[in-house]
Coordinates of N, CA and C in Angstrom, one line a residue:
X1 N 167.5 25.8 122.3 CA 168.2 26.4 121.2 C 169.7 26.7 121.6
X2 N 170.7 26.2 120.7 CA 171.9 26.5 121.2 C 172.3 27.6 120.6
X3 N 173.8 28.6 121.3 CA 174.0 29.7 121.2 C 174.5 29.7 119.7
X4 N 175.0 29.2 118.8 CA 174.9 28.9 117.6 C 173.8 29.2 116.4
X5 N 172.6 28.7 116.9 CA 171.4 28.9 116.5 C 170.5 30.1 116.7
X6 N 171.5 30.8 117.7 CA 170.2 32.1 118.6 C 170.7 33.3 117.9
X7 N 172.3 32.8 117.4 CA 173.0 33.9 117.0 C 172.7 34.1 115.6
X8 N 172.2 33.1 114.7 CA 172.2 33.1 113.0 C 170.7 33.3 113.2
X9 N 170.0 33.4 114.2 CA 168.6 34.1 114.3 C 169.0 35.5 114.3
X10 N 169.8 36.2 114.8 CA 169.9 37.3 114.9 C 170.4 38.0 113.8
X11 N 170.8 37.4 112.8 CA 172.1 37.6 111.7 C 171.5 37.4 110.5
X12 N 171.7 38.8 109.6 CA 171.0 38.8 108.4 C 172.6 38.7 107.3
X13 N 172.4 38.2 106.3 CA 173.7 37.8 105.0 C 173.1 39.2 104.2
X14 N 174.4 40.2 103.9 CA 174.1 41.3 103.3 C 174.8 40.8 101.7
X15 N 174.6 40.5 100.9 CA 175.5 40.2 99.7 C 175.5 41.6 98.5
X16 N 176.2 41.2 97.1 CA 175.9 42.3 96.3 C 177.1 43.3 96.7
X17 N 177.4 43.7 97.5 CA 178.2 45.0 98.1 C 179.8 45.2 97.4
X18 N 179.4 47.0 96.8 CA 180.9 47.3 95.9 C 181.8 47.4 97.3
X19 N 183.0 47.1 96.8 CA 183.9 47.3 97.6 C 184.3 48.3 98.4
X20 N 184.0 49.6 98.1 CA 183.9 51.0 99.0 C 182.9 50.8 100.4
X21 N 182.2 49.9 100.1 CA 180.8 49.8 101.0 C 182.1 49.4 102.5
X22 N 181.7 49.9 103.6 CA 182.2 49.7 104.8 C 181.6 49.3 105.7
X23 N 182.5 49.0 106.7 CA 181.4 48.4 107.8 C 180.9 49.4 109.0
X24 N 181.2 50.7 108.5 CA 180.4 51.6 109.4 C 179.7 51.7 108.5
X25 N 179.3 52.1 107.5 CA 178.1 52.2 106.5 C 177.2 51.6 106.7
X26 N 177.4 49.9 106.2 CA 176.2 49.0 106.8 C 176.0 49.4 108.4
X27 N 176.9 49.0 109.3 CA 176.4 49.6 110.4 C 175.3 50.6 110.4
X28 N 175.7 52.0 110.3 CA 174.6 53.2 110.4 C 173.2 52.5 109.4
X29 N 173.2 52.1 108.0 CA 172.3 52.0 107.3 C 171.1 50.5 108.5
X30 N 172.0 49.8 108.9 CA 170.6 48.3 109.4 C 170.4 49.1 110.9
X31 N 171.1 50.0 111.6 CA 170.8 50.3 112.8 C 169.2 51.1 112.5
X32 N 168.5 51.4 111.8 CA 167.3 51.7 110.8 C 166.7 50.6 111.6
X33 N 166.6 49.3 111.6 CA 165.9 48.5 111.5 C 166.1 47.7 113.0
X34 N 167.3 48.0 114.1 CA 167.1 47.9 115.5 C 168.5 47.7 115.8
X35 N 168.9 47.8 116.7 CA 170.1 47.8 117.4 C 171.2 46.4 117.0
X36 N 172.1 46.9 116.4 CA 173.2 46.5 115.8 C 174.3 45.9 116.9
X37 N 174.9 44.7 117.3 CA 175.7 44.6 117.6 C 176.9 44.5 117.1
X38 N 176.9 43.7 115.9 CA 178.5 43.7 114.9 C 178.1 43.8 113.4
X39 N 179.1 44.5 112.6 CA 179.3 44.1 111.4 C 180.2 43.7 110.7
X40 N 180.3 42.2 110.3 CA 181.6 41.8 109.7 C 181.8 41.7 108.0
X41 N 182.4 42.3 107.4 CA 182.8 42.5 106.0 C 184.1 41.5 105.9
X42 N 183.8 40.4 105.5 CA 184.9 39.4 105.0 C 186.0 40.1 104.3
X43 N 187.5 39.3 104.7 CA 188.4 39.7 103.7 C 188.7 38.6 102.7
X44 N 189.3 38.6 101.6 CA 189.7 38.1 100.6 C 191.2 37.6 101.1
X45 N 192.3 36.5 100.5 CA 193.7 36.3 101.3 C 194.5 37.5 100.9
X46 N 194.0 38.4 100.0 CA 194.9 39.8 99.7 C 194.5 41.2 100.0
X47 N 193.3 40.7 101.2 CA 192.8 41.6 102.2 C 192.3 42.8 101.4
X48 N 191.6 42.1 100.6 CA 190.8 43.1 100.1 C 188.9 42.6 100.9
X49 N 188.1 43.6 100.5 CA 187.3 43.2 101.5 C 186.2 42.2 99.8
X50 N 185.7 41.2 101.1 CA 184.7 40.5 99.8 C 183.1 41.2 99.7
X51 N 182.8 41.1 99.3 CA 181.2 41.5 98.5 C 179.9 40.9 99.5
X52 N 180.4 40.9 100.5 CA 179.2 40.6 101.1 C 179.6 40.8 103.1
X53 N 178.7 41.1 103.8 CA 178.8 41.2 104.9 C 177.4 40.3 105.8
X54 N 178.1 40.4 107.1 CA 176.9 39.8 108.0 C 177.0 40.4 109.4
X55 N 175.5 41.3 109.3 CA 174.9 42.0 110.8 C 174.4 41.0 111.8
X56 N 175.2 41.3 112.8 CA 174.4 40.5 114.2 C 173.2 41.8 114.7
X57 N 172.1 41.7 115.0 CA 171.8 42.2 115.8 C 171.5 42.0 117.1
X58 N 170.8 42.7 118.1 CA 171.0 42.6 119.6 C 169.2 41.8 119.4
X59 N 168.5 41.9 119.0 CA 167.0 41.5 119.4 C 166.8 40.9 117.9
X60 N 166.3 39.3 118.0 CA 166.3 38.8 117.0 C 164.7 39.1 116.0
X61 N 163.7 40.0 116.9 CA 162.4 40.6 115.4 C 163.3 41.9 114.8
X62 N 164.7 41.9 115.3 CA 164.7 43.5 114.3 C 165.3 42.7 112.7
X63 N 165.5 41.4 112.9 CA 166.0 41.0 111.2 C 165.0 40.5 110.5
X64 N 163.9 40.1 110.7 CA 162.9 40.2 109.1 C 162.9 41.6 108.9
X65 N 162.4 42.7 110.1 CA 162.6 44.3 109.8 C 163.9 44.3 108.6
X66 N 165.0 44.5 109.2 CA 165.9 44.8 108.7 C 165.7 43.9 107.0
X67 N 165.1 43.1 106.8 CA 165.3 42.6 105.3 C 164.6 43.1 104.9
X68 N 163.3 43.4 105.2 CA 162.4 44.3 104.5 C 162.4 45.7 104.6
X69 N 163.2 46.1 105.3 CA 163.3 47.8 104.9 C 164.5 47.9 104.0
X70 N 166.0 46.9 103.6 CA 166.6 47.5 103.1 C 166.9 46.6 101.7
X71 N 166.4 45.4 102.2 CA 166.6 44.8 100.9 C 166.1 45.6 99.6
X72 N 167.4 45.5 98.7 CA 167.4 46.5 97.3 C 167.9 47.8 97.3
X73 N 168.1 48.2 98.6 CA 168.5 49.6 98.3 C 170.0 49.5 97.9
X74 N 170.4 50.9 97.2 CA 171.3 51.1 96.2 C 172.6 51.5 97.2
X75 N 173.9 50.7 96.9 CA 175.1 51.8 97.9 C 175.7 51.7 96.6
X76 N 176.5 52.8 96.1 CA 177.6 52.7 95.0 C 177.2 52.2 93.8
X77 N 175.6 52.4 93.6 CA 174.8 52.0 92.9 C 175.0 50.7 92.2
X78 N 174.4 49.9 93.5 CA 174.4 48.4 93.8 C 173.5 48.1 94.8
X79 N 172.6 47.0 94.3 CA 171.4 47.0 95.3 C 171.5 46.0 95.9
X80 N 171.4 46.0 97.4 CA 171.9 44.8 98.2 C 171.0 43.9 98.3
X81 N 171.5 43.3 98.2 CA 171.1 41.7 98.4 C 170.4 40.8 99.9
X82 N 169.4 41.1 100.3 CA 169.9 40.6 101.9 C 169.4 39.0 102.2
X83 N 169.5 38.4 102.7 CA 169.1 37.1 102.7 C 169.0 36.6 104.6
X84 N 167.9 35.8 104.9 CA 168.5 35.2 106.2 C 169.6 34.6 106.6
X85 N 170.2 34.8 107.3 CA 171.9 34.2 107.5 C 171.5 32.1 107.5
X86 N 172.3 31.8 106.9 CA 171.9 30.2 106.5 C 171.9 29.3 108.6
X87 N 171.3 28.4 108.5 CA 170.7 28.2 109.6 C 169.6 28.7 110.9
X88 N 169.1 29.9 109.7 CA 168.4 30.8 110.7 C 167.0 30.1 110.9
X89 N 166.4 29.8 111.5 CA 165.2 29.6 112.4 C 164.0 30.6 111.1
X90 N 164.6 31.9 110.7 CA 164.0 33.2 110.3 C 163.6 32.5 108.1
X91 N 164.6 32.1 108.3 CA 164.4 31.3 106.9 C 163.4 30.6 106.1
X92 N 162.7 29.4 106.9 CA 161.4 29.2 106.7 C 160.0 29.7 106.6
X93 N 160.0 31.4 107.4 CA 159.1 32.3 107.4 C 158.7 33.2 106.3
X94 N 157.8 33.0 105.7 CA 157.0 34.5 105.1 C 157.3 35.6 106.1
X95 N 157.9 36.8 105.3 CA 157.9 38.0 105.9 C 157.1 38.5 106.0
X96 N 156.5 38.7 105.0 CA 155.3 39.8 104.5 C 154.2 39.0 103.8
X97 N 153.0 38.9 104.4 CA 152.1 38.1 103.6 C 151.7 38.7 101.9
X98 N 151.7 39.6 101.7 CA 151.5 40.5 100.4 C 153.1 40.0 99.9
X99 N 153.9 39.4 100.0 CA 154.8 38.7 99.1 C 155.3 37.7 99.0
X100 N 153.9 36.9 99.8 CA 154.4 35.3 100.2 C 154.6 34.3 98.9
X101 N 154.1 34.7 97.9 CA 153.3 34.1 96.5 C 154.8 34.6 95.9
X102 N 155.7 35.6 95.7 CA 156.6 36.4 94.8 C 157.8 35.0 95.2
X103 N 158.4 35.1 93.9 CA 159.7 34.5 93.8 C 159.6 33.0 94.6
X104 N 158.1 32.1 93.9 CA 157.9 31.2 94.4 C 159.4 29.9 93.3
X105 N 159.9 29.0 94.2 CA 160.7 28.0 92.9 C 160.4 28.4 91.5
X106 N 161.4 28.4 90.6 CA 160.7 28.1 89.3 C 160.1 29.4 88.7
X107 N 159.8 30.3 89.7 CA 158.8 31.5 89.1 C 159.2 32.6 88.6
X108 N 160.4 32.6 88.7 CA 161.3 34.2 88.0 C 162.3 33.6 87.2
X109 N 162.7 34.0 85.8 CA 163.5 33.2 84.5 C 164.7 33.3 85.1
X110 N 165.5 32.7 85.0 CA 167.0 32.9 85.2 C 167.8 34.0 85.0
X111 N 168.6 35.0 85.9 CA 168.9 36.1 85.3 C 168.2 37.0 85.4
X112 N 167.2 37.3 86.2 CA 166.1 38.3 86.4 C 166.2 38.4 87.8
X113 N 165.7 39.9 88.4 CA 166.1 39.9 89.6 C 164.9 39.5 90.5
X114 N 165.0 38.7 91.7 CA 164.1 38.5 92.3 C 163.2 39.1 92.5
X115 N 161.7 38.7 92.3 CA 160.9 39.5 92.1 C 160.1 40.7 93.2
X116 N 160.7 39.7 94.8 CA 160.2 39.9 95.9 C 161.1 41.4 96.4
X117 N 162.5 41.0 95.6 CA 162.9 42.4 96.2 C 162.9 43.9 96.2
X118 N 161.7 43.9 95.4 CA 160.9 45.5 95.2 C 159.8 45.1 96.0
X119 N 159.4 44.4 97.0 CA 158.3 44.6 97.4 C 157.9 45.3 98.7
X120 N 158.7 45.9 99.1 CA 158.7 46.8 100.4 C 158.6 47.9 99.9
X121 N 158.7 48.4 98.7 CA 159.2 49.6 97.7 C 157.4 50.1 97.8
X122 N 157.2 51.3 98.1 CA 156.0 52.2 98.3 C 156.4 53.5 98.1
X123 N 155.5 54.2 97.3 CA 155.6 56.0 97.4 C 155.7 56.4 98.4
X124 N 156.5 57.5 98.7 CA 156.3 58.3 99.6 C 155.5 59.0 99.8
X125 N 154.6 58.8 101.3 CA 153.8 59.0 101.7 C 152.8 57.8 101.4
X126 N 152.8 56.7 101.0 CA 152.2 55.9 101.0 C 152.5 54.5 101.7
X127 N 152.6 55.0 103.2 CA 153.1 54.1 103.9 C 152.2 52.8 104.0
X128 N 152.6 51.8 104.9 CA 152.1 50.5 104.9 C 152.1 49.8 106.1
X129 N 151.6 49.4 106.8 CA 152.3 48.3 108.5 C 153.4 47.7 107.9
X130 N 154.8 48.0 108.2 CA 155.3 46.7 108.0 C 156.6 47.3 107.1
X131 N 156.1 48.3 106.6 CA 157.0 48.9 105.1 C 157.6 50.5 106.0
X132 N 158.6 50.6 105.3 CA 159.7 51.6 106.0 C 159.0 52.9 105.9
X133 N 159.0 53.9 106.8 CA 158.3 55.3 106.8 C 159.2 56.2 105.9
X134 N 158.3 56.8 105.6 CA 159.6 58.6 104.7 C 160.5 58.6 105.1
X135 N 160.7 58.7 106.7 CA 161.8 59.2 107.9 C 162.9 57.9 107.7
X136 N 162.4 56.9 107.7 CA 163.0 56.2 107.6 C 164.4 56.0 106.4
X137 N 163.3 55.9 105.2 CA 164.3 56.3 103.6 C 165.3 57.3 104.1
X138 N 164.7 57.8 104.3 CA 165.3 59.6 104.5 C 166.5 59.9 105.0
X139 N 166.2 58.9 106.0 CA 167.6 58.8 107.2 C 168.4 57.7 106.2
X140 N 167.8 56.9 105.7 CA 168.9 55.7 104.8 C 169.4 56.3 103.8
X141 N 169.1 57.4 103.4 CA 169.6 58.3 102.2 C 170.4 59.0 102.9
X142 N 170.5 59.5 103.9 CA 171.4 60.8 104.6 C 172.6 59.9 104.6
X143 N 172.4 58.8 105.4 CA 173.8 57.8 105.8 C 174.0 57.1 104.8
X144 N 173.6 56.8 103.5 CA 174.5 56.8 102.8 C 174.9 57.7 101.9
X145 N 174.4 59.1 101.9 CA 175.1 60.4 101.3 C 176.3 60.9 101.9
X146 N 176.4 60.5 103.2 CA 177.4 61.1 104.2 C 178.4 60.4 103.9
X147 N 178.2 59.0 104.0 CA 179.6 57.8 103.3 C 179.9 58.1 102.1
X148 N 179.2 58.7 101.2 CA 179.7 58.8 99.8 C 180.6 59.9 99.8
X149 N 180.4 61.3 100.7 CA 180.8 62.6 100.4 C 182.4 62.2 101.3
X150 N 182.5 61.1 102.2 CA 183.7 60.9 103.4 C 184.6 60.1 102.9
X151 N 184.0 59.4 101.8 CA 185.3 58.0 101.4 C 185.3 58.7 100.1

């Protein structure tokens, strides 16, 4: 596997994202899901930032983690979008066997939100193997309350 390929294994496509969203924000929010090496927030040519970012991490099992603990959650009340970074090895895989069947081709109407991306979504206190703990939310709620109260 060339270094090309090892690296878009490690790298989740964050899309969706209001423009306040920063790259320490994501930062602190996917470090949740395992050690972070970069976060890059594209610019626009009038350097404004674009609507989407891409995390590298250091250990390539923390990115199915990282999609399934944050895909959907709200920053600026906007729910992110996460996707496998294109070329990933991680792309072809069912994450979660309880959502292998959701958002098959064809199966969600146009214009409706993917159906998969509430599926990590559990009550508190009704944790799961696989699915994010209280502590976890908890901490994803602090850091991004703390970004909201600083910008």
């Amino acid at each position: 596997m060339g270094a090309a390929a090892a690296e878009a294994n490690r790298t989740l496509f964050v899309g969706n994202l209001d423009p306040k969203v920063t790259e320490e924000l994501i930062f602190e929010l996917f470090h949740q899901a395992g050690p972070v090496i970069t976060v890059k927030i594209p610019k626009d040519r009038d350097g404004r930032p674009k609507q989407f970012a891409f995390v590298n991490f250091k250990h390539e099992e923390s990115v199915p983690y990282g999609l399934r603990l944050l895909n959907g959650i709200k920053l600026y009340g906007r729910p992110m979008r996460i996707q496998f970074r294109s070329g990933s090895s991680h792309a072809a895989q069912d994450i979660s066997p309880s959502c292998s069947q959701l958002g098959a081709p064809g199966s969600n109407p146009p214009g409706m939100p993917h159906p998969a991306s509430n599926c990590s979504r559990v009550p508190d206190g009704m944790g799961a193997p696989g699915f994010p703990s209280s502590l976890q939310r908890q901490a994803v709620v602090r850091a991004h309350s703390r970004a909201q109260l600083l910008g």
